[in-house]
Amino acid sequence: MSDWNDTHTIHKQHTYCYCGKDRNLLDISIQCKMCLNWFHSHCIQLDNLPDILFTTNYVFQCRQCAPQEHFERTPAGWKDICSTAMANLTLEKMLLDHTRSDWDSRHAEWMRWQGYYFNKKEIIPYVDQHWKSLCTERARTTTWWATLGSCLYSSKDTFRALDEKQRSSASDFRLSDPNLWHIGPQFHVKCVKKRRPSTSSHPDSDSTPPPRSISPPPFVPAVFPSGSSNIDHPFNRFGFKYTPCEPSILPLIGYQQAENSLGGCTISIPDKSSYVSVTKDGLTVTTDKGFRMCRANVGVKEGDWYWEAKIQNASAVSDGPHVRLGFSRREACLNAPVGYDAYGYGYRDKTGDKVFCSRPQPYGEPFSTGDIIGLYISLPKHRAKSVTRRRIPIAYKDHLWFEEKDFRPSKEMEALADPYRKEDTVSTKVLKGSSITIYKNGVSQGEMFTDLFDFEDFNSLPQVIQEKRSKKRKKVNEEDGLWTDDPPVEDDGTLGYYPSVSIFKGAVVTCNFGPQFHYPPQDKHGWKPYCQRYDEYMAEECVWDLLDEVSRSIKKNHL
């Protein structure tokens, strides 16, 4: 590490890549997340590499750190987009006064870096022209330019206004650090305050390593190897969800849901934030971002169920890695912690608080690295109903997936998270007798929440959709016009409560869905290990497939 500058972008010997040659700032270079070395794009034997300078939203592993090279673009944040655009605009101005050799890293210390200011009226055309290269996996909304201006105004750590006292989205901005050699993906680990080792006493405590004094890299090679289950799949987003499918022996339905390739009950690969990394077995998760959430691949509608989560890395310091665990519904936000909205119930590591609608309340003991948290949910008997499935098979990167509309939050449930709401302005159905209980290393923390919200209550969404259709005088046929703007308001077989894990900046959690547990609940009876729910769900899928096949056969015979 001593041979590099502080930002790990310039080597003192000016040797980079497989070839050992110098870097030039005018050529696209990619940084490996493991060894942090830089590699010339023309030396990398992969396609779809960045085609614009100063791109930072990616993950790359060189063939010296992994069996084979791996490159993956990550979703671009507005700060990434603005930084890349301003860096390229700055470079365009500086090119007038320098030759190509001046941009070799060996001349970097002699370069005089001048901060060039740009107005959003200059930045917006550049972003618009290079949208595909800059805005990875970002929808081009009608107000994206306003969001860009808001990012420039609010990101004081990255962008400096010409007049800070009069700072606004209409100000002229420059990069806070004008040295373009310092721009990179920021993979290096930042130190945090030291803390005392965990003293929890349980069977695993002797073999549990003491907490580190620094946050571990979010991408650990032994846990998250190259080729893990984080690529080559769609993500549930933009109102759609995806499940793997395969050809069916039933001729009319054509396709059926495929078995989980990771085996049984695991973390759902498409139903997670795109910033969450998952191991090959689908049980261990981490992220290098702020709070992001992932869920199990099956939910529950009734019965008593139990699963455990082993905390591999979590810290008591405010800016260290953190974890929240709990249960959430399909409508819950994946780019926020469980308990952020009215669709989930969370348990917080730092304080032991329970969290609902972003409101923490005193509950149990805090937890950290080495602890094993048991999560128990009890739901009353559910009256079986027919399901309505409207999905189409699509091909995505040589695999087949069902694409279908996902459930959306209602205005009533969103209002529940409003800190200024009146207590009696929102009402919703509850599941009488339902509850969630938490166990820390086998010790019950008591019931965390009772009378959970009914997962089949869509509030006013059905009425809103019906009124919307009536106003437009739009007739919706059951077979035609598969994708309307309206979200589903009937069970498609996936409603229920899902085991949910939220992780923050380097936290690592391993899920255990059974059947063997470290601390099975001794004070509960008649419960099932959560892994059994997967087999039940797949059996239900077979029944629904047969019902759909019969229904289509009847309709076909009547034509």
Coordinates of C-alpha atoms in Angstrom, one line a residue:
M1 CA 0.0 0.0 0.0
S2 CA 3.0 2.3 0.6
D3 CA 3.7 2.4 -3.1
W4 CA 0.4 4.2 -3.8
N5 CA -0.9 7.7 -3.2
D6 CA -3.6 8.3 -0.6
T7 CA -6.4 7.8 -3.1
H8 CA -4.8 4.6 -4.5
T9 CA -4.9 6.0 -8.0
I10 CA -1.2 6.7 -8.7
H11 CA 1.6 4.1 -8.3
K12 CA 5.0 5.6 -7.3
Q13 CA 6.7 3.4 -9.8
H14 CA 4.1 4.1 -12.4
T15 CA 3.6 0.5 -13.3
Y16 CA 0.0 -0.8 -13.7
C17 CA -2.1 -3.5 -15.3
Y18 CA -1.0 -6.9 -16.5
C19 CA 1.4 -5.2 -18.9
G20 CA 3.2 -3.1 -16.3
K21 CA 3.0 0.1 -18.3
D22 CA 2.1 3.6 -17.2
R23 CA -1.5 4.9 -17.1
N24 CA -2.6 7.9 -19.2
L25 CA -5.6 9.9 -18.0
L26 CA -6.9 10.1 -21.6
D27 CA -7.3 6.3 -21.7
I28 CA -10.0 4.4 -19.9
S29 CA -8.6 2.4 -17.0
I30 CA -10.5 0.1 -14.6
Q31 CA -9.6 -0.5 -10.9
C32 CA -9.8 -4.0 -9.5
K33 CA -11.8 -4.1 -6.3
M34 CA -9.6 -6.8 -4.7
C35 CA -5.9 -5.7 -5.4
L36 CA -6.9 -2.1 -6.2
N37 CA -4.5 -2.0 -9.1
W38 CA -5.6 -0.2 -12.3
F39 CA -5.9 -2.0 -15.7
H40 CA -6.0 -0.6 -19.2
S41 CA -9.3 -1.3 -20.8
H42 CA -7.6 -2.6 -23.9
C43 CA -5.8 -5.2 -21.8
I44 CA -9.0 -6.6 -20.3
Q45 CA -10.6 -9.4 -22.2
L46 CA -14.2 -8.5 -21.5
D47 CA -17.0 -6.7 -23.3
N48 CA -19.3 -3.9 -22.1
L49 CA -16.5 -2.0 -20.4
P50 CA -17.1 1.8 -19.7
D51 CA -16.8 3.9 -22.9
I52 CA -16.4 7.2 -21.1
L53 CA -13.6 8.5 -18.8
F54 CA -13.9 8.8 -15.0
T55 CA -16.7 6.2 -14.7
T56 CA -16.9 5.0 -11.1
N57 CA -20.0 2.9 -10.8
Y58 CA -18.7 -0.6 -11.4
V59 CA -17.2 -3.7 -9.8
F60 CA -14.2 -5.3 -11.5
Q61 CA -12.0 -8.3 -10.6
C62 CA -8.8 -9.0 -12.5
R63 CA -7.6 -12.5 -13.4
Q64 CA -4.8 -12.2 -10.8
C65 CA -7.4 -12.0 -8.0
A66 CA -10.0 -14.4 -9.4
P67 CA -10.1 -17.5 -11.7
Q68 CA -11.4 -15.2 -14.5
E69 CA -12.0 -11.5 -15.1
H70 CA -15.4 -10.2 -13.9
F71 CA -16.9 -6.8 -14.6
E72 CA -20.3 -5.5 -13.6
R73 CA -21.8 -2.1 -13.8
T74 CA -23.7 -1.0 -10.7
P75 CA -26.7 1.4 -10.7
A76 CA -25.4 5.0 -11.1
G77 CA -26.2 7.5 -8.4
W78 CA -26.7 11.2 -9.3
K79 CA -23.5 12.1 -7.5
D80 CA -21.6 9.6 -9.6
I81 CA -23.3 11.0 -12.8
C82 CA -22.5 14.6 -11.9
S83 CA -18.9 13.9 -10.9
T84 CA -18.2 11.9 -14.1
A85 CA -19.8 14.6 -16.3
M86 CA -17.9 17.5 -14.6
A87 CA -14.6 15.6 -14.7
N88 CA -15.0 15.1 -18.5
L89 CA -16.0 18.8 -19.0
T90 CA -13.0 19.9 -17.0
L91 CA -10.7 17.6 -19.0
E92 CA -12.0 19.2 -22.3
K93 CA -11.0 22.6 -21.1
M94 CA -7.6 21.5 -19.9
L95 CA -6.7 19.6 -23.1
L96 CA -6.2 22.9 -24.9
D97 CA -3.0 23.6 -22.9
H98 CA -1.4 20.2 -22.7
T99 CA 0.0 17.4 -24.9
R100 CA -1.0 13.7 -24.6
S101 CA 2.2 12.8 -22.7
D102 CA 1.4 15.3 -20.0
W103 CA -1.4 13.1 -18.9
D104 CA 0.8 10.1 -18.0
S105 CA 0.8 9.4 -14.3
R106 CA 4.5 10.1 -14.0
H107 CA 3.7 13.8 -14.8
A108 CA 0.8 14.0 -12.4
E109 CA 2.6 15.8 -9.6
W110 CA 3.7 18.6 -12.0
M111 CA 0.2 19.2 -13.3
R112 CA -1.5 22.3 -12.1
W113 CA -5.1 21.6 -11.3
Q114 CA -7.5 24.5 -11.8
G115 CA -11.1 24.2 -10.6
Y116 CA -13.4 24.9 -13.5
Y117 CA -17.0 25.9 -12.7
F118 CA -20.0 24.7 -14.6
N119 CA -23.6 25.6 -14.4
K120 CA -26.2 22.8 -14.6
K121 CA -27.2 24.3 -18.0
E122 CA -23.8 23.0 -19.2
I123 CA -23.9 19.7 -17.3
I124 CA -27.4 18.7 -18.4
P125 CA -26.7 18.6 -22.2
Y126 CA -23.6 16.5 -21.5
V127 CA -25.5 14.0 -19.4
D128 CA -28.3 13.9 -21.9
Q129 CA -25.9 13.2 -24.8
H130 CA -24.1 10.4 -22.9
W131 CA -27.1 9.1 -21.0
K132 CA -26.5 5.4 -21.8
S133 CA -22.9 5.6 -20.8
L134 CA -23.5 7.6 -17.6
C135 CA -26.9 6.6 -16.2
T136 CA -26.6 2.8 -15.8
E137 CA -30.0 1.3 -15.0
R138 CA -31.6 4.7 -14.4
A139 CA -35.0 5.6 -15.9
R140 CA -35.1 8.9 -17.8
T141 CA -37.9 10.6 -16.1
T142 CA -39.4 13.9 -17.2
T143 CA -37.8 15.7 -14.2
W144 CA -34.4 14.1 -14.2
W145 CA -32.7 17.5 -14.9
A146 CA -34.3 18.9 -11.7
T147 CA -32.9 16.0 -9.7
L148 CA -29.5 16.6 -11.1
G149 CA -29.7 20.3 -10.0
S150 CA -30.8 19.2 -6.5
C151 CA -27.8 16.8 -6.3
L152 CA -25.4 19.5 -7.1
Y153 CA -26.9 21.8 -4.4
S154 CA -27.1 19.2 -1.7
S155 CA -23.7 17.3 -2.2
K156 CA -21.5 19.8 -0.4
D157 CA -18.8 17.2 0.1
T158 CA -18.3 16.7 -3.6
F159 CA -19.3 19.9 -5.4
R160 CA -18.2 23.5 -4.4
A161 CA -20.3 26.5 -5.4
L162 CA -18.8 29.6 -6.8
D163 CA -20.5 31.5 -4.1
E164 CA -21.2 29.2 -1.1
K165 CA -23.2 31.9 0.8
Q166 CA -25.7 32.0 -2.1
R167 CA -25.5 28.3 -2.9
S168 CA -28.5 27.0 -4.8
S169 CA -29.3 24.5 -7.6
A170 CA -28.7 27.4 -10.1
S171 CA -25.2 28.1 -8.8
D172 CA -22.0 27.4 -10.7
F173 CA -20.2 24.3 -9.3
R174 CA -16.9 22.6 -9.6
L175 CA -15.4 19.4 -8.1
S176 CA -14.3 19.9 -4.5
D177 CA -11.1 18.1 -5.4
P178 CA -10.1 19.4 -8.8
N179 CA -7.3 16.8 -9.2
L180 CA -8.7 14.4 -11.8
W181 CA -6.2 11.7 -10.9
H182 CA -8.0 11.3 -7.6
I183 CA -11.2 10.1 -9.2
G184 CA -12.0 6.4 -8.7
P185 CA -14.5 3.9 -7.4
Q186 CA -13.3 4.4 -3.8
F187 CA -12.8 0.7 -3.0
H188 CA -10.2 1.3 -0.2
V189 CA -11.4 0.6 3.3
K190 CA -11.9 3.6 5.7
C191 CA -10.9 3.1 9.3
V192 CA -13.5 3.5 12.1
K193 CA -13.2 3.7 15.9
K194 CA -12.1 0.7 17.8
R195 CA -14.6 -1.0 20.1
R196 CA -14.5 -3.8 22.6
P197 CA -14.9 -7.4 21.5
S198 CA -18.2 -9.0 22.0
T199 CA -18.6 -11.0 25.2
S200 CA -21.8 -12.9 24.2
S201 CA -21.8 -16.4 25.7
H202 CA -23.2 -19.1 23.4
P203 CA -21.8 -22.3 21.7
D204 CA -20.2 -20.4 18.9
S205 CA -18.6 -17.7 21.0
D206 CA -15.3 -19.6 21.3
S207 CA -14.9 -19.9 17.6
T208 CA -16.2 -16.4 16.8
P209 CA -13.3 -14.1 15.9
P210 CA -13.2 -10.8 17.7
P211 CA -14.6 -7.7 15.9
R212 CA -12.2 -5.9 13.7
S213 CA -11.0 -2.4 14.4
I214 CA -11.9 -1.4 10.8
S215 CA -14.8 -2.2 8.7
P216 CA -14.0 -5.2 6.4
P217 CA -14.2 -4.8 2.6
P218 CA -17.8 -5.1 1.5
F219 CA -16.7 -7.7 -1.1
V220 CA -14.9 -10.5 0.7
P221 CA -13.3 -13.0 -1.7
A222 CA -13.8 -16.0 0.6
V223 CA -17.5 -15.2 1.0
F224 CA -18.5 -13.5 -2.2
P225 CA -16.4 -15.2 -5.0
S226 CA -16.3 -14.2 -8.6
G227 CA -19.3 -15.6 -10.4
S228 CA -21.6 -15.5 -7.4
S229 CA -25.3 -15.1 -7.7
N230 CA -25.2 -11.3 -8.1
I231 CA -25.1 -11.1 -11.9
D232 CA -27.0 -12.3 -15.0
H233 CA -30.4 -11.8 -13.5
P234 CA -33.1 -9.1 -13.5
F235 CA -33.9 -7.1 -10.4
N236 CA -37.4 -6.5 -9.1
R237 CA -37.9 -2.7 -9.8
F238 CA -39.9 -0.2 -11.7
G239 CA -43.2 -2.0 -10.7
F240 CA -42.2 -5.4 -12.0
K241 CA -40.9 -8.5 -10.4
Y242 CA -39.2 -11.6 -11.8
T243 CA -39.1 -15.3 -11.0
P244 CA -37.1 -18.0 -12.8
C245 CA -39.2 -20.2 -15.1
E246 CA -38.9 -23.2 -17.4
P247 CA -41.0 -25.0 -20.1
S248 CA -44.0 -26.9 -18.6
I249 CA -45.5 -30.2 -19.7
L250 CA -48.9 -28.5 -19.5
P251 CA -49.4 -27.3 -23.1
L252 CA -51.7 -24.3 -22.5
I253 CA -49.8 -22.5 -19.8
G254 CA -46.5 -23.3 -21.6
Y255 CA -44.2 -22.4 -18.7
Q256 CA -43.9 -23.0 -15.0
Q257 CA -41.9 -21.6 -12.1
A258 CA -38.5 -23.2 -11.9
E259 CA -36.9 -24.7 -8.8
N260 CA -34.5 -22.4 -7.0
S261 CA -31.1 -23.1 -8.5
L262 CA -29.4 -22.3 -5.2
G263 CA -31.5 -25.0 -3.5
G264 CA -34.7 -24.5 -1.4
C265 CA -35.3 -21.5 0.8
T266 CA -32.6 -18.8 0.3
I267 CA -32.3 -15.0 -0.1
S268 CA -34.1 -14.1 -3.3
I269 CA -31.6 -13.1 -5.9
P270 CA -34.0 -10.8 -8.0
D271 CA -36.0 -9.6 -4.9
K272 CA -33.2 -7.5 -3.3
S273 CA -31.6 -4.1 -3.7
S274 CA -29.2 -4.2 -6.6
Y275 CA -26.5 -3.0 -4.1
V276 CA -26.7 -6.1 -2.0
S277 CA -24.2 -8.9 -2.8
V278 CA -25.1 -12.5 -2.1
T279 CA -22.9 -15.6 -1.8
K280 CA -23.2 -18.6 -4.1
D281 CA -25.3 -20.5 -1.6
G282 CA -27.8 -17.6 -1.3
L283 CA -27.5 -17.3 2.4
T284 CA -24.8 -14.6 3.2
V285 CA -25.3 -11.0 2.3
T286 CA -23.4 -7.7 2.5
T287 CA -23.3 -4.2 0.9
D288 CA -20.9 -1.3 0.6
K289 CA -23.7 1.2 0.5
G290 CA -26.1 2.7 3.1
F291 CA -29.0 0.6 4.3
R292 CA -30.2 -1.8 1.7
M293 CA -32.6 -4.7 2.1
C294 CA -33.1 -8.3 0.8
R295 CA -35.8 -10.9 1.4
A296 CA -36.2 -14.6 1.4
N297 CA -37.6 -16.2 -1.8
V298 CA -40.9 -17.3 -0.1
G299 CA -43.3 -15.6 2.3
V300 CA -45.8 -16.9 4.8
K301 CA -49.5 -16.4 5.1
E302 CA -50.3 -18.5 8.2
G303 CA -48.8 -20.7 10.8
D304 CA -45.8 -20.4 13.2
W305 CA -42.3 -20.1 11.6
Y306 CA -38.7 -19.7 12.8
W307 CA -35.4 -18.8 11.3
E308 CA -32.0 -17.5 12.5
A309 CA -29.5 -14.9 11.4
K310 CA -25.9 -15.0 12.4
I311 CA -24.2 -11.6 12.6
Q312 CA -20.9 -11.9 10.9
N313 CA -20.0 -8.2 11.0
A314 CA -21.8 -5.4 12.8
S315 CA -20.5 -2.6 14.9
A316 CA -21.7 -0.4 17.8
V317 CA -20.0 2.8 16.4
S318 CA -22.4 5.2 14.6
D319 CA -20.6 5.1 11.2
G320 CA -19.7 1.4 11.3
P321 CA -21.5 -1.6 9.7
H322 CA -25.0 -2.1 11.0
V323 CA -27.8 -4.7 10.7
R324 CA -31.6 -4.7 11.0
L325 CA -33.6 -7.9 10.9
G326 CA -37.3 -8.6 10.7
F327 CA -40.2 -9.4 8.4
S328 CA -41.7 -7.3 5.6
R329 CA -44.3 -7.5 2.9
R330 CA -43.9 -7.3 -0.9
E331 CA -44.5 -3.5 -0.9
A332 CA -41.6 -2.7 1.4
C333 CA -38.9 -0.5 0.0
L334 CA -35.7 -2.5 -0.8
N335 CA -33.4 0.6 -0.7
A336 CA -34.1 1.2 3.0
P337 CA -34.0 -0.8 6.2
V338 CA -36.8 -3.1 7.3
G339 CA -39.1 -1.0 9.4
Y340 CA -38.6 2.1 7.3
D341 CA -42.2 2.1 6.2
A342 CA -45.6 0.5 7.2
Y343 CA -44.8 -2.7 5.3
G344 CA -42.1 -4.1 7.6
Y345 CA -41.2 -4.7 11.3
G346 CA -37.5 -4.4 12.2
Y347 CA -35.1 -5.1 15.1
R348 CA -32.1 -2.7 15.4
D349 CA -28.6 -3.9 16.2
K350 CA -27.1 -0.7 17.8
T351 CA -29.8 -0.1 20.5
G352 CA -32.0 -3.2 20.4
D353 CA -35.0 -1.0 19.5
K354 CA -37.9 -2.3 17.5
V355 CA -38.7 -0.1 14.4
F356 CA -41.9 0.5 12.5
C357 CA -42.5 3.4 10.1
S358 CA -39.0 4.6 10.9
R359 CA -40.0 5.1 14.6
P360 CA -37.7 3.3 17.0
Q361 CA -39.1 2.2 20.4
P362 CA -37.3 0.5 23.3
Y363 CA -37.6 -3.3 23.0
G364 CA -34.7 -5.7 23.6
E365 CA -30.9 -6.0 23.9
P366 CA -28.6 -4.7 21.3
F367 CA -26.7 -7.2 19.2
S368 CA -23.4 -7.3 17.2
T369 CA -20.8 -9.5 15.6
G370 CA -21.0 -13.2 16.7
D371 CA -24.6 -13.0 17.9
I372 CA -27.3 -15.3 16.6
I373 CA -30.7 -13.7 16.3
G374 CA -33.8 -16.0 16.1
L375 CA -36.9 -14.6 14.5
Y376 CA -40.3 -16.2 15.1
I377 CA -43.5 -15.2 13.4
S378 CA -47.0 -16.4 14.2
L379 CA -49.9 -15.7 11.8
P380 CA -53.5 -16.8 12.3
K381 CA -55.3 -19.3 10.0
H382 CA -55.6 -17.9 6.5
R383 CA -58.8 -18.5 4.4
A384 CA -57.6 -20.0 1.1
K385 CA -58.5 -18.0 -1.9
S386 CA -58.0 -18.4 -5.6
V387 CA -55.0 -16.5 -7.0
T388 CA -54.8 -14.3 -10.0
R389 CA -51.5 -14.7 -11.9
R390 CA -50.7 -12.5 -14.9
R391 CA -47.2 -13.2 -16.0
I392 CA -45.2 -13.7 -19.2
P393 CA -42.0 -15.6 -19.8
I394 CA -39.1 -13.5 -21.1
A395 CA -35.5 -14.4 -21.9
Y396 CA -32.8 -12.5 -20.0
K397 CA -29.1 -13.4 -20.5
D398 CA -29.8 -16.9 -21.7
H399 CA -32.2 -17.7 -18.9
L400 CA -36.0 -17.7 -18.7
W401 CA -37.9 -15.5 -16.3
F402 CA -41.5 -14.8 -15.5
E403 CA -42.2 -11.0 -15.6
E404 CA -45.2 -9.7 -13.7
K405 CA -46.5 -6.6 -12.1
D406 CA -45.5 -6.2 -8.5
F407 CA -47.5 -4.7 -5.6
R408 CA -47.2 -1.0 -4.8
P409 CA -47.7 1.0 -1.6
S410 CA -51.0 2.6 -1.0
K411 CA -51.3 6.3 0.1
E412 CA -52.8 5.2 3.4
M413 CA -49.8 3.1 4.3
E414 CA -47.4 5.8 3.1
A415 CA -49.3 8.3 5.3
L416 CA -48.5 6.1 8.3
A417 CA -44.8 6.9 8.0
D418 CA -45.6 10.6 8.0
P419 CA -44.4 12.0 11.3
Y420 CA -46.9 14.9 11.2
R421 CA -50.0 12.7 10.6
K422 CA -52.9 12.6 13.1
E423 CA -53.2 9.3 14.9
D424 CA -56.8 8.8 13.8
T425 CA -56.5 9.7 10.2
V426 CA -55.3 6.3 8.9
S427 CA -57.0 2.9 9.5
T428 CA -56.1 -0.5 8.1
K429 CA -57.0 -4.1 8.8
V430 CA -54.9 -6.2 11.1
L431 CA -54.3 -9.9 11.6
K432 CA -55.7 -10.6 15.1
G433 CA -53.5 -12.8 17.2
S434 CA -50.4 -12.4 15.0
S435 CA -47.0 -11.6 16.5
I436 CA -43.3 -11.4 16.0
T437 CA -40.9 -12.6 18.7
I438 CA -37.1 -12.1 18.7
Y439 CA -34.5 -14.3 20.4
K440 CA -30.9 -13.3 21.0
N441 CA -28.6 -16.3 21.5
G442 CA -31.6 -18.3 22.6
V443 CA -32.9 -15.8 25.0
S444 CA -36.4 -14.5 24.2
Q445 CA -36.7 -10.7 24.0
G446 CA -40.5 -10.9 24.3
E447 CA -43.0 -10.2 21.6
M448 CA -41.7 -7.4 19.4
F449 CA -45.0 -6.6 17.5
T450 CA -48.5 -8.0 17.7
D451 CA -51.6 -7.7 15.5
L452 CA -49.6 -7.2 12.3
F453 CA -51.2 -5.4 9.4
D454 CA -53.2 -7.6 7.0
F455 CA -51.1 -8.4 3.9
E456 CA -54.3 -8.7 1.8
D457 CA -55.5 -5.1 2.7
F458 CA -54.7 -2.8 -0.2
N459 CA -56.5 0.1 1.4
S460 CA -58.0 2.4 -1.2
L461 CA -55.9 1.1 -4.1
P462 CA -58.7 -1.0 -5.7
Q463 CA -61.2 2.0 -5.6
V464 CA -58.5 4.4 -7.0
I465 CA -57.8 2.0 -9.9
Q466 CA -61.5 1.5 -10.6
E467 CA -62.1 5.3 -10.6
K468 CA -59.1 5.8 -12.9
R469 CA -60.4 3.2 -15.4
S470 CA -63.9 4.7 -15.3
K471 CA -62.6 8.2 -16.0
K472 CA -60.6 7.0 -18.9
R473 CA -63.5 4.8 -20.1
K474 CA -61.0 2.1 -20.6
K475 CA -62.1 -1.5 -20.8
V476 CA -59.5 -4.0 -19.6
N477 CA -59.8 -7.4 -21.0
E478 CA -58.7 -10.4 -18.9
E479 CA -56.5 -11.7 -21.7
D480 CA -55.4 -8.6 -23.6
G481 CA -53.3 -5.6 -22.6
L482 CA -51.3 -7.5 -20.0
W483 CA -49.4 -4.6 -18.7
T484 CA -51.4 -1.5 -17.7
D485 CA -50.2 1.2 -15.4
D486 CA -52.2 -0.3 -12.6
P487 CA -50.6 -2.5 -9.9
P488 CA -52.2 -5.8 -8.9
V489 CA -54.7 -5.7 -6.1
E490 CA -55.4 -9.4 -5.9
D491 CA -53.2 -12.2 -4.5
D492 CA -51.0 -13.7 -7.1
G493 CA -49.7 -16.3 -4.7
T494 CA -46.8 -14.2 -3.3
L495 CA -48.6 -12.1 -0.7
G496 CA -47.5 -12.6 2.9
Y497 CA -44.6 -11.8 5.3
Y498 CA -41.0 -12.4 4.2
P499 CA -37.8 -12.8 6.4
S500 CA -35.9 -9.6 5.7
V501 CA -32.3 -8.5 6.3
S502 CA -31.1 -5.0 6.1
I503 CA -27.4 -4.2 6.0
F504 CA -25.3 -1.0 6.2
K505 CA -21.8 -0.3 4.9
G506 CA -19.9 -3.6 5.2
A507 CA -22.2 -5.5 7.5
V508 CA -22.4 -9.2 6.8
V509 CA -25.2 -11.6 7.8
T510 CA -25.7 -15.3 7.3
C511 CA -29.2 -16.6 7.2
N512 CA -30.2 -20.1 8.5
F513 CA -33.7 -21.2 7.4
G514 CA -33.3 -24.6 9.0
P515 CA -34.0 -27.4 9.6
Q516 CA -31.1 -27.4 12.2
F517 CA -30.8 -24.3 14.4
H518 CA -28.4 -23.1 17.0
Y519 CA -31.2 -22.0 19.4
P520 CA -34.6 -23.5 18.5
P521 CA -37.3 -21.7 20.6
Q522 CA -38.0 -23.7 23.7
D523 CA -41.0 -21.7 24.8
K524 CA -42.9 -22.2 21.5
H525 CA -44.7 -25.3 20.2
G526 CA -46.0 -26.4 16.9
W527 CA -43.7 -24.2 14.9
K528 CA -42.0 -25.1 11.6
P529 CA -38.4 -24.4 10.3
Y530 CA -38.8 -21.7 7.6
C531 CA -37.1 -24.0 5.0
Q532 CA -40.3 -26.1 4.9
R533 CA -42.3 -23.2 3.5
Y534 CA -40.4 -23.4 0.2
D535 CA -41.6 -27.0 -0.4
E536 CA -45.2 -25.9 0.5
Y537 CA -45.0 -23.0 -1.9
M538 CA -43.7 -25.0 -4.8
A539 CA -46.6 -27.5 -4.2
E540 CA -49.0 -24.6 -4.3
E541 CA -47.5 -23.5 -7.6
C542 CA -48.2 -26.9 -9.1
V543 CA -51.8 -26.7 -8.0
W544 CA -52.2 -23.2 -9.4
D545 CA -50.6 -24.4 -12.7
L546 CA -53.2 -27.2 -13.0
L547 CA -56.1 -24.8 -12.2
D548 CA -54.8 -22.4 -14.9
E549 CA -54.5 -25.2 -17.4
V550 CA -58.1 -26.4 -16.7
S551 CA -59.4 -22.8 -16.9
R552 CA -57.7 -22.2 -20.3
S553 CA -58.9 -25.5 -21.6
I554 CA -62.5 -24.6 -20.7
K555 CA -62.2 -21.2 -22.4
K556 CA -60.6 -22.7 -25.5
N557 CA -63.4 -25.2 -25.8
H558 CA -66.0 -22.5 -25.6
L559 CA -64.4 -20.5 -28.5

